[in-house]
Coordinates of N, CA and C and ligand atoms in Angstrom, one line a residue:
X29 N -3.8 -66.6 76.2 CA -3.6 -67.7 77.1 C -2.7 -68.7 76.4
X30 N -2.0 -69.2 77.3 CA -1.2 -70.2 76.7 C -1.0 -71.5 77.8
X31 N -0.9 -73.0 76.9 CA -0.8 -73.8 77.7 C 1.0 -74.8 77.6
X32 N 1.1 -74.9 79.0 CA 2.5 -75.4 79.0 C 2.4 -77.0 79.2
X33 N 1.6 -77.8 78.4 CA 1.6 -79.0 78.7 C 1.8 -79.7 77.6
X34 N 3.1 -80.7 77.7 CA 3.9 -81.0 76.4 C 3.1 -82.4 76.2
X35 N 2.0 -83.1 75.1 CA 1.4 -84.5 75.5 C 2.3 -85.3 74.3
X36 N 1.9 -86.4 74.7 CA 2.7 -87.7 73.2 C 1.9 -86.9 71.8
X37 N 0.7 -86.3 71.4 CA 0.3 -85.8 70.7 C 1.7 -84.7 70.1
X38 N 1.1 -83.7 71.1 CA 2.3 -82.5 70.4 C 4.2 -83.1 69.9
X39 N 4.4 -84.4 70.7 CA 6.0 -84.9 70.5 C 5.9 -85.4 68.9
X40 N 4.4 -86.0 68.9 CA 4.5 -86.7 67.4 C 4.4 -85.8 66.2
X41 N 3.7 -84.4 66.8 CA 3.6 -83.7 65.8 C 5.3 -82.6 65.3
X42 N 5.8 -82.5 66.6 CA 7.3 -82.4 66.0 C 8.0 -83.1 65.3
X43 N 7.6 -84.1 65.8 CA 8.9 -85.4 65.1 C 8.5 -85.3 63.1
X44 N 7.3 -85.2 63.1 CA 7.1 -85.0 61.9 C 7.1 -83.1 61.5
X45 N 7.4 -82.6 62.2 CA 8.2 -81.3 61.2 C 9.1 -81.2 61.3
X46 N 10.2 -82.2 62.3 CA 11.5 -82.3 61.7 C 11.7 -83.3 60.4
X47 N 11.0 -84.0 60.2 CA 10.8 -84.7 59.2 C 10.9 -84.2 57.8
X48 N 9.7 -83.1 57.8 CA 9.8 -82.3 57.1 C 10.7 -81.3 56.7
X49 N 10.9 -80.8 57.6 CA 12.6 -79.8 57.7 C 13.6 -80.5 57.2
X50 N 13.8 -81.8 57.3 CA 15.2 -82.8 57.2 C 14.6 -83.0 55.5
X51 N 13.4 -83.4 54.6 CA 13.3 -83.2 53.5 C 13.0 -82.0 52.9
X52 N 13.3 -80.7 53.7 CA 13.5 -79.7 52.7 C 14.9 -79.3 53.0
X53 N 16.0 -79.7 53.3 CA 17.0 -79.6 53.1 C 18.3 -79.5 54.3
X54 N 17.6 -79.4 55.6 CA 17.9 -78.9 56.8 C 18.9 -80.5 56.9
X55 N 20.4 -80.2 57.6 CA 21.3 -81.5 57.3 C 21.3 -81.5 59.0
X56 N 21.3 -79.5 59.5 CA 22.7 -80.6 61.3 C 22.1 -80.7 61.8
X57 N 22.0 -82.2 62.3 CA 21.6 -82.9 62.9 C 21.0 -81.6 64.6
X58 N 22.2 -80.9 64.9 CA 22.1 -80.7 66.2 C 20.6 -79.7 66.1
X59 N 20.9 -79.2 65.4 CA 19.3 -78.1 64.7 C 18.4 -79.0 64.7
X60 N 18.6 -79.8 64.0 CA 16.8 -80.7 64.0 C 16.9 -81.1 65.2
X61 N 17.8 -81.8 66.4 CA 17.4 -82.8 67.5 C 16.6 -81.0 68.7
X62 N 17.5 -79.8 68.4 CA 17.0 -78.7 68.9 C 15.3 -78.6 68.6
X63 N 15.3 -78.8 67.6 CA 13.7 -78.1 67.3 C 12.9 -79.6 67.4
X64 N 13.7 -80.7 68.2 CA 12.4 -81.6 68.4 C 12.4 -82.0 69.9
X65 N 13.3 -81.2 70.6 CA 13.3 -81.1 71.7 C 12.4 -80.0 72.4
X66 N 12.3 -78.9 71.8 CA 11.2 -77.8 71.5 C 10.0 -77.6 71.8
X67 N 9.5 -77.0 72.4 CA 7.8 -77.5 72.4 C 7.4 -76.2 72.1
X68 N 7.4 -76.1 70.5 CA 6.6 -74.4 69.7 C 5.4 -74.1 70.7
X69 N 4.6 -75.0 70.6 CA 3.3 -74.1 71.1 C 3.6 -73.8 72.5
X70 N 4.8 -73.5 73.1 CA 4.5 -72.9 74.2 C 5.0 -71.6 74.3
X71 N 5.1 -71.6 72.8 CA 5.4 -69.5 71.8 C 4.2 -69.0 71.7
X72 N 3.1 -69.8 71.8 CA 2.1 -69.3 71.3 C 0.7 -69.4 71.7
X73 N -0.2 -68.7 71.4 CA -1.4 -68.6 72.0 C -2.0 -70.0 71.7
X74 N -2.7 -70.4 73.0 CA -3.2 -71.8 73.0 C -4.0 -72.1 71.6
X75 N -4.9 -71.0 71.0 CA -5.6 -71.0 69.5 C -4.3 -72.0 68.5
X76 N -3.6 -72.1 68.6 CA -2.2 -72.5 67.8 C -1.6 -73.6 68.0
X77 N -2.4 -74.3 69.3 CA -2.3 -75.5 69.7 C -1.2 -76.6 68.8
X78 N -2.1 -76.4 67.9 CA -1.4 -77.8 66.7 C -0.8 -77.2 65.7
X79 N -1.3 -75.8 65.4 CA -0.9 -75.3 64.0 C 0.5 -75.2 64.4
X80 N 1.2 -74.6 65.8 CA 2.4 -74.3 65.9 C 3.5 -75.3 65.1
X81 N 2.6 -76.8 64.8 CA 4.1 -77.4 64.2 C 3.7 -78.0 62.7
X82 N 2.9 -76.8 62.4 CA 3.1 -76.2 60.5 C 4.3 -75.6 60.4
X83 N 4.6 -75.9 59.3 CA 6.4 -75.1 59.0 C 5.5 -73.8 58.3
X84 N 5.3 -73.0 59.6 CA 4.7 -71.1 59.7 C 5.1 -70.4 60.6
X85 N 5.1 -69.2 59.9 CA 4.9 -67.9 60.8 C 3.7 -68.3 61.7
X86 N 3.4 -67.2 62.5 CA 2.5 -67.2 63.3 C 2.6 -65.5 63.9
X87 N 1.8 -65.0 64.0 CA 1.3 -63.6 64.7 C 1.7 -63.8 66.0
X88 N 2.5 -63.2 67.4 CA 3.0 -63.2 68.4 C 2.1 -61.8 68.4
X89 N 2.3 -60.9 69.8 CA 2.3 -59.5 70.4 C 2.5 -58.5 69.6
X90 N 2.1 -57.1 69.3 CA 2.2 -56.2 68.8 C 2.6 -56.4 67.3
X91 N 2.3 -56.8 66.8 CA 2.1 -57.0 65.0 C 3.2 -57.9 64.8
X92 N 4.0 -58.3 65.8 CA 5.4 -58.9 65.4 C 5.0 -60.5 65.0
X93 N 6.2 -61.6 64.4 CA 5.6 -62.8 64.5 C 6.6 -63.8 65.1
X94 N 6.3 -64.6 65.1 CA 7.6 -66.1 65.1 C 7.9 -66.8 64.0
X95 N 9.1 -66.9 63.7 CA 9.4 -67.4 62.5 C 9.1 -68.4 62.1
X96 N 9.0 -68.6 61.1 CA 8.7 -70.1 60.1 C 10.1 -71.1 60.7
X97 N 9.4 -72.7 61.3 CA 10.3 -73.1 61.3 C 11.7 -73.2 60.8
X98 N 11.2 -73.6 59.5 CA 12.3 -73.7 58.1 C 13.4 -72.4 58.2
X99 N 12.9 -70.9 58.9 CA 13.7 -70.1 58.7 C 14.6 -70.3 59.7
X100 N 14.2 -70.9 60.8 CA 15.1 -70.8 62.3 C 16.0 -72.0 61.6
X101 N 15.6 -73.2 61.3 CA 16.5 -74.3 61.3 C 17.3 -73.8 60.3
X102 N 16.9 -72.8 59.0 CA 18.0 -72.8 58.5 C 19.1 -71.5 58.8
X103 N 18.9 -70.7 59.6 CA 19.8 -69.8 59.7 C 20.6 -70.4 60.9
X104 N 20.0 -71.0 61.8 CA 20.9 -71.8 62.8 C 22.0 -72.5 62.1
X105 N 21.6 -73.4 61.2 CA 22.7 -74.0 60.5 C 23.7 -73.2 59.6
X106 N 22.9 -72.1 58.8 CA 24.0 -71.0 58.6 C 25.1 -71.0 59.5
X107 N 24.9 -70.8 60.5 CA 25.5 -69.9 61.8 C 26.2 -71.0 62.4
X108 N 26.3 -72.4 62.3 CA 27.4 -73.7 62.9 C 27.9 -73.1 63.9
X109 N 26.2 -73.2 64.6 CA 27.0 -73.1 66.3 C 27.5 -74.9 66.9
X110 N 28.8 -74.0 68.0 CA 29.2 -74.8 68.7 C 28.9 -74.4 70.5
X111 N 28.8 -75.6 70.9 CA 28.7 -75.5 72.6 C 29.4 -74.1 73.1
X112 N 28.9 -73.4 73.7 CA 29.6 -72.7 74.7 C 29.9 -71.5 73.6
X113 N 29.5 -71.4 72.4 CA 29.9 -70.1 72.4 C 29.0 -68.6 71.9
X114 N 29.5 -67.6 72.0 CA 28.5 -66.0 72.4 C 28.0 -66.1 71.3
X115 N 26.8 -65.9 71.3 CA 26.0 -65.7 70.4 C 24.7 -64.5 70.4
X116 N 25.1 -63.6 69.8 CA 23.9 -62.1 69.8 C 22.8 -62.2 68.8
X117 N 22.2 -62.7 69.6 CA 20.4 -62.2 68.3 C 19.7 -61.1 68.5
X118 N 19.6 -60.3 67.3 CA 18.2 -59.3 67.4 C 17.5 -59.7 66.9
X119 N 16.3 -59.5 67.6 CA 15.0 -59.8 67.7 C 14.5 -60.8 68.4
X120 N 14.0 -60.5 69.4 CA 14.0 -61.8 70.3 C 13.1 -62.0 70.2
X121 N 11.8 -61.5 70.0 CA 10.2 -62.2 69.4 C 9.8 -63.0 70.3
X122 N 9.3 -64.0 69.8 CA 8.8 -65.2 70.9 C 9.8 -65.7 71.6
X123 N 11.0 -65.6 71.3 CA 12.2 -66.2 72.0 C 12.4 -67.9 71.6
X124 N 11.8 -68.1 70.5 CA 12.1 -69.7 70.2 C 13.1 -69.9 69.3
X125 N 13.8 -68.6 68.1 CA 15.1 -68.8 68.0 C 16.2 -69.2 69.1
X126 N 15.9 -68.1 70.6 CA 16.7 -67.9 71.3 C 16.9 -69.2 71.7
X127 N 15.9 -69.7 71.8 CA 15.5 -71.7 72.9 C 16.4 -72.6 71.9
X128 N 16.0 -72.8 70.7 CA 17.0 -73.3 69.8 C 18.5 -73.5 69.6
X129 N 18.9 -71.9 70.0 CA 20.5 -71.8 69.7 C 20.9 -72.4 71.5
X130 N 20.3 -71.8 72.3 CA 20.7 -72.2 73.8 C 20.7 -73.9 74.0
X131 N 19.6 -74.2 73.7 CA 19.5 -76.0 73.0 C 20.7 -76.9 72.3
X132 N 21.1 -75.7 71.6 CA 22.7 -76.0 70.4 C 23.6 -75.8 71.5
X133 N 23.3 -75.3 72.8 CA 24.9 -75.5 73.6 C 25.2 -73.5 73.5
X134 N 24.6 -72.9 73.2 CA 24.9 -71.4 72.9 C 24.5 -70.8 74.5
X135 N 25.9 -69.8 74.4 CA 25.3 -68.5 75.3 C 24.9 -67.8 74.8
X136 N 23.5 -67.5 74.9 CA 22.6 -66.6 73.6 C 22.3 -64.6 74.8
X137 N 22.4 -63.7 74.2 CA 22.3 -62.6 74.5 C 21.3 -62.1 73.4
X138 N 20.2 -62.0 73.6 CA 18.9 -61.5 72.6 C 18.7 -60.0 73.0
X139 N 18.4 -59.3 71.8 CA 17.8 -57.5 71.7 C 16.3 -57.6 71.7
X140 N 15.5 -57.0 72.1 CA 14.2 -57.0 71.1 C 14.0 -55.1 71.4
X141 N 13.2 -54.6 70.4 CA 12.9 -53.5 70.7 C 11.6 -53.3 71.2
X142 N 10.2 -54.1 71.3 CA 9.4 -53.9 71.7 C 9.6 -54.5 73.4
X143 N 8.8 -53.4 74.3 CA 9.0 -53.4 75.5 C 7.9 -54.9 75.8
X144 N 6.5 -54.7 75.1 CA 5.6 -55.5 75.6 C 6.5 -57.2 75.1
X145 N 6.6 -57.6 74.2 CA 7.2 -58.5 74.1 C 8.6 -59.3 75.0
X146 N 9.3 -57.7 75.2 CA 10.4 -58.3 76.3 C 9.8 -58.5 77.7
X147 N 8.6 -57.6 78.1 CA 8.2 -58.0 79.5 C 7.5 -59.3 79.4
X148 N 7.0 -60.1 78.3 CA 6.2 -61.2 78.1 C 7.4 -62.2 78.4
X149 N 8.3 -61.8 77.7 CA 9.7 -63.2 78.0 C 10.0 -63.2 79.3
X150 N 10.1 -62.3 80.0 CA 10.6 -62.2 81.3 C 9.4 -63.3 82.1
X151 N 8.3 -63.2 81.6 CA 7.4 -64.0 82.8 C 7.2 -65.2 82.2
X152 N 7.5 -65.5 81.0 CA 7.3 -66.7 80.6 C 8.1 -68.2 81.2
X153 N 7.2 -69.0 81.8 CA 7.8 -69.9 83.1 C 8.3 -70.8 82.1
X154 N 8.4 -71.0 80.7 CA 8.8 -72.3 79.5 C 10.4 -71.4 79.8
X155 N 10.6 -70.6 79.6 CA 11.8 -69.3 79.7 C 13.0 -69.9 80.7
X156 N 12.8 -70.3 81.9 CA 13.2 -70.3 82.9 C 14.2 -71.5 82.9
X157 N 13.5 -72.2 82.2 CA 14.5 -73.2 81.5 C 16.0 -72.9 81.1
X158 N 15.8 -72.0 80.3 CA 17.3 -72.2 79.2 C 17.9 -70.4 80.4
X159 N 18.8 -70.6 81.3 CA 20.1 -69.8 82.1 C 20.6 -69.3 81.0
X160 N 20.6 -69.8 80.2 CA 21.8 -69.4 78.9 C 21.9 -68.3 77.8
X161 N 20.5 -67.8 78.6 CA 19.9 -67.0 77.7 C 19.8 -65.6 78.5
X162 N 20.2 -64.3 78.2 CA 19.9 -63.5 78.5 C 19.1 -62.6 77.6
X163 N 18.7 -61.7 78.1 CA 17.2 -60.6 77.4 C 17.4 -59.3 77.7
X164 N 17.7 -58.7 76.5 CA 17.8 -57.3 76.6 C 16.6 -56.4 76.2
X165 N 16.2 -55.4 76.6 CA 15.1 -54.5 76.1 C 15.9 -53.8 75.5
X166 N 15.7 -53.4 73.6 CA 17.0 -52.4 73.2 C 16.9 -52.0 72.0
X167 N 18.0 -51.2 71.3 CA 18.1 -51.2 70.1 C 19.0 -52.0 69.4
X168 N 18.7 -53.3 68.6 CA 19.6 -53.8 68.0 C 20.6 -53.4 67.1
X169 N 20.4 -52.7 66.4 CA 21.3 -51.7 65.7 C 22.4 -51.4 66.5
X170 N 22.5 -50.6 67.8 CA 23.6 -50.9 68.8 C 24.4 -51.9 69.1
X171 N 23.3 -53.4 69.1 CA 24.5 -54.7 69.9 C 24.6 -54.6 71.3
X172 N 26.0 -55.0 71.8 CA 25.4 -54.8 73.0 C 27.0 -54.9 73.1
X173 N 27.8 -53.8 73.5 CA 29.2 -53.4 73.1 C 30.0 -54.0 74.7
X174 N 28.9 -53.8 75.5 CA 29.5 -54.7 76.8 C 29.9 -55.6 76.8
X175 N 29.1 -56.5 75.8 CA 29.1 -58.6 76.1 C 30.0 -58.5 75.1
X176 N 30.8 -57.9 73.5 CA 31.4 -57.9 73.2 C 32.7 -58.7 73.4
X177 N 33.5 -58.9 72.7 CA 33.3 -59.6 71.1 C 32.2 -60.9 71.2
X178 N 31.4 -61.6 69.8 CA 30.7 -62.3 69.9 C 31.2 -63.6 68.9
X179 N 30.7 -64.3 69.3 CA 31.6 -65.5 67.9 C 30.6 -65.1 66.5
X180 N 28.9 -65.1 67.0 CA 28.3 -65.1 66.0 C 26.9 -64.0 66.3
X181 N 27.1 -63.5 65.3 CA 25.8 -62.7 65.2 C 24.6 -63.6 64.5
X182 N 23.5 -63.0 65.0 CA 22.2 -63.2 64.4 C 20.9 -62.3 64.4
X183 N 20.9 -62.0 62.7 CA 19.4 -60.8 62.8 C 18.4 -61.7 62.2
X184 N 17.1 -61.6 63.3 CA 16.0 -62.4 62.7 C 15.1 -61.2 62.2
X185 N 15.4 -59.8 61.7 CA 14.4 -58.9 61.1 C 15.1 -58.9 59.9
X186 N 14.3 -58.1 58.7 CA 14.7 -57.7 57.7 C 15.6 -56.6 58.0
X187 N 16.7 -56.7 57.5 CA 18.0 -55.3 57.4 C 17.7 -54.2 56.3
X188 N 17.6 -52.9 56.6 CA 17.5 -52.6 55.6 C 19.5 -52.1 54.8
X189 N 20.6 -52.6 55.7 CA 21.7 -52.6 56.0 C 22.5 -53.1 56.6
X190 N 23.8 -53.1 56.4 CA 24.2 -54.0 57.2 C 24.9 -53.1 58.2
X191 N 24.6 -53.5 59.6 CA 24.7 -52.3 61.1 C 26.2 -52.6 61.4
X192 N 27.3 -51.5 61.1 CA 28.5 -51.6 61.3 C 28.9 -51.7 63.1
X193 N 27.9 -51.4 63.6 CA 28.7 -51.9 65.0 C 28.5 -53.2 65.3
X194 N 27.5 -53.6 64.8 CA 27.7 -55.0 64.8 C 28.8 -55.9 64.8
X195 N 29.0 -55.5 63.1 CA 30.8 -56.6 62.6 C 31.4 -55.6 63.7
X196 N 31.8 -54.5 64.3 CA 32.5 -54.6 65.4 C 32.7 -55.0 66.2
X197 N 31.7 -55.9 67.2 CA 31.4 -56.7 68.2 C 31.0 -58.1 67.2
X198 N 31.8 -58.4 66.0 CA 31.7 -59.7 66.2 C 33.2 -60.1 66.1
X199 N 33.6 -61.1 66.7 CA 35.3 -61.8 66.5 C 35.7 -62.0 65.2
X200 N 36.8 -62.1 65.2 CA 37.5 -62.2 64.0 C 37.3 -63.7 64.2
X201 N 37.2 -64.2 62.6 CA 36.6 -65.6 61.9 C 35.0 -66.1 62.6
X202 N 34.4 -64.9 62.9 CA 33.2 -64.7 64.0 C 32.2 -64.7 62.5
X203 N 31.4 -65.3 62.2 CA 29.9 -65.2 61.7 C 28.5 -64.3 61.6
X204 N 28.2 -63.7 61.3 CA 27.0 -63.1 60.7 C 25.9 -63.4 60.0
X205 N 24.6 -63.8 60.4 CA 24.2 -64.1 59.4 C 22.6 -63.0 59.5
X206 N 22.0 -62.4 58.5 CA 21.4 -61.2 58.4 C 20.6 -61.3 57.0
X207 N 19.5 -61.2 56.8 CA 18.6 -61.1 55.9 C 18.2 -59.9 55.5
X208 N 19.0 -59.4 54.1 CA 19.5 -58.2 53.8 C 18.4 -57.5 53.0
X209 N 17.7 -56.6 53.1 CA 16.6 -55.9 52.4 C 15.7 -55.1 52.4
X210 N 15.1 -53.9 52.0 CA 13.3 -53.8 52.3 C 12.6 -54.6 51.3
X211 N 11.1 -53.7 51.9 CA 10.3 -54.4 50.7 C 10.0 -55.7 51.4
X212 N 9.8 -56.5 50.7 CA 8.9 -58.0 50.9 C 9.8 -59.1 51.1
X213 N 10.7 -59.1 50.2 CA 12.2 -60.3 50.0 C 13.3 -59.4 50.5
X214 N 13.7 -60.3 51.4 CA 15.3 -60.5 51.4 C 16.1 -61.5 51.5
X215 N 17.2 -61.0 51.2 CA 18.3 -62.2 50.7 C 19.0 -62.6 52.0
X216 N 19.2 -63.9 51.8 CA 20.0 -64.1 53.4 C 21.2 -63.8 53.0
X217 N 22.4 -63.2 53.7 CA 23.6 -63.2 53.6 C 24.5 -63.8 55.0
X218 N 25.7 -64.6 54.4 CA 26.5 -64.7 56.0 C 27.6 -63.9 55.7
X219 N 28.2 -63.4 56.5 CA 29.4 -62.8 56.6 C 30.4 -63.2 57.5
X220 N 31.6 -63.6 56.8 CA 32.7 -64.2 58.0 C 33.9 -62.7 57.8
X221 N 33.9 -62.7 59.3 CA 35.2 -61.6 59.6 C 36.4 -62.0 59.7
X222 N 37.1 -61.2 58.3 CA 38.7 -61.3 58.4 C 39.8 -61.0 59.1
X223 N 40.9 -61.5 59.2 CA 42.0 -60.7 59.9 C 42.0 -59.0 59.8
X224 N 42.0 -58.7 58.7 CA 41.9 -57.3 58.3 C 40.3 -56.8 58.4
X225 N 39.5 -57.5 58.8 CA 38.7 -56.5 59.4 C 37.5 -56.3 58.5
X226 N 37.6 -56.5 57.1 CA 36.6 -56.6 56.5 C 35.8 -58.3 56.7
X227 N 35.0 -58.3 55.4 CA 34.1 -59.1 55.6 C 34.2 -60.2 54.3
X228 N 34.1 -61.8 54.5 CA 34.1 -62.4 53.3 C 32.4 -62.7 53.5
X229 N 32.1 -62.8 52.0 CA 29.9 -62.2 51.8 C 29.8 -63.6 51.1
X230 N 28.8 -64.2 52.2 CA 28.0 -65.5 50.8 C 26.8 -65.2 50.8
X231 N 26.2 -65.6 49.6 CA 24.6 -65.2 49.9 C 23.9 -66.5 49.7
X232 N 22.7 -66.5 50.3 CA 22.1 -67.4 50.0 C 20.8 -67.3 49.5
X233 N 19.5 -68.2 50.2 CA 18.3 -68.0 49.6 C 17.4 -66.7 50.1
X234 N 16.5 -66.4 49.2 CA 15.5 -64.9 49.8 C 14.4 -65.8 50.6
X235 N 14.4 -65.0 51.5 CA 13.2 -64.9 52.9 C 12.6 -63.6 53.1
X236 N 11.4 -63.9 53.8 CA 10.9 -62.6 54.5 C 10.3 -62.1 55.7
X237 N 10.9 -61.6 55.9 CA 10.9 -60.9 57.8 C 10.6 -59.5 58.4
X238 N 10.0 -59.6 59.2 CA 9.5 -58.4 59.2 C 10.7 -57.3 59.4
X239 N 10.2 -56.3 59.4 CA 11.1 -55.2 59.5 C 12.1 -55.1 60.7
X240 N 13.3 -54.8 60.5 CA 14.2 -54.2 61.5 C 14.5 -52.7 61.9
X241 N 13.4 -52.2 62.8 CA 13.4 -50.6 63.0 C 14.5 -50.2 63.8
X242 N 14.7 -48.7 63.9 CA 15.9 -47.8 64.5 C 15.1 -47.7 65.9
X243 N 15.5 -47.8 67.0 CA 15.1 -47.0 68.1 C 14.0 -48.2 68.9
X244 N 13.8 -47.7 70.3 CA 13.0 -48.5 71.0 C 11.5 -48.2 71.0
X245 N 11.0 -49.1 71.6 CA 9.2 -48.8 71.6 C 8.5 -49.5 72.7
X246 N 8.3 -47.9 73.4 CA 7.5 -48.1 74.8 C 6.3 -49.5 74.7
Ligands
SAH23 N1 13.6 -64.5 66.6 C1 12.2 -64.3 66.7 C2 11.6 -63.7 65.4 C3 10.8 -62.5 65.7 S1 10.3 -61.4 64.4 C4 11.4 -65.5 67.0 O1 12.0 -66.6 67.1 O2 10.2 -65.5 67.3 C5 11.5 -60.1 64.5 C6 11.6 -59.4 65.9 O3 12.6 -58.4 65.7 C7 10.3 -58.6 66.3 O4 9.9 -59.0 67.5 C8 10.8 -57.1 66.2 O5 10.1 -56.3 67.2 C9 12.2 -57.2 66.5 N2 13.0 -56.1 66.0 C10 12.9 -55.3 64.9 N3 13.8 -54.3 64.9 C11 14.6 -54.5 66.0 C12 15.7 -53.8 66.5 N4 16.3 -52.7 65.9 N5 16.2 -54.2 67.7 C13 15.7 -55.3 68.3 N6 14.7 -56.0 67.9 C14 14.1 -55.6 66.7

């Protein structure tokens, strides 16, 4: 069960994890006014009421989770989105990355591979909100070669690689940003695409995310 009722309670309780987010390092502005425009707990099961605005993971549908605030705000700002432009995320999970970047002014196109989680987005009436967002049931690993080229990619699972069709469908001087690993840690990396086609590599701090599997799941 979930409740869609936003009170002065739950406003005050964001305002102070962007608070928090803004003292652990998080600067653009448009990311923090995104995640306090936000209403987390309507990611999550009403049990989560208040916890949703602990800077935590949280358990979503089929073992999957939602990310730790701190990781959305900070890969968003990796990723210096601007208004209006394509942006591809795998893993669409609870879809509160997706709400965030659409928030930033993004036309967001999300993967997820679990079917139950994608039919849950579809009905979710907080959803209906953000036009900006489309929802794919898929394999991320693929992309989505239609919507092609993208300004910026985004993987919210652990990589155990980096998915070369991807940098194909992303634009030149187009963004990447992907948390590279197995195991427990991974390292965030961004990758900006060159005229020639390769990739300039920054790394940044280790996170951890669940896995990014091959293939879909009924
Ligand atoms: N962005 C999400 C984070 C969800 S966790 C949020 O804001 O809540 C990562 C998600 O990636 C999981 O739902 C998982 O099922 C999904 N995933 C893992 N491998 C994938 C793949 N190959 N393609 C699409 N989604 C994938």
């Amino acid at each position: 069960m979930r409740t869609f009722e936003d009170s002065y309670r739950h406003k005050g309780l964001r305002k102070k994890l962007v608070d928090l987010l803004r003292a652990k390092g998080i600067t653009d502005e448009r990311v923090l006014e995104a995640i306090n425009t936000i209403p987390r707990h309507f990611f999550l099961d009403s049990a989560f009421d208040e916890k949703a605005y602990e800077d935590k993971a949280f358990p979503i549908a089929v073992g999957q989770t939602i990310s730790q605030p701190y990781t959305v705000a900070y890969q968003s700002q990796l990723l210096d989105i601007r208004p209006y432009e394509k942006v591809l995320e795998i893993g669409t999970g609870s879809a509160y990355q997706a709400c965030v970047l659409a928030e930033m002014g993004a036309q967001v196109f999300t993967i997820e591979r679990q079917r139950a989680l994608f039919d849950q987005n579809k009905l979710s009436p907080h959803l209906k909100k953000y036009p900006k967002i489309k929802f794919f049931y898929g394999d991320g690993f693929d992309g989505l070669p239609t919507y092609a080229p993208f300004d910026k990619v985004l993987i919210t699972a652990a990589a155990p690689y980096i998915p070369e069709k991807l940098i194909t469908q992303l634009k030149v001087g187009g963004k990447m940003v992907i948390p590279l690993g197995e195991g427990s840690v991974q390292k965030m990396l961004r990758l900006t695409k060159k005229e020639d086609l390769t990739c300039n590599e920054e790394e940044f701090d280790n996170f951890s995310f669940v896995p990014m599997l091959e293939g879909k799941k009924q």
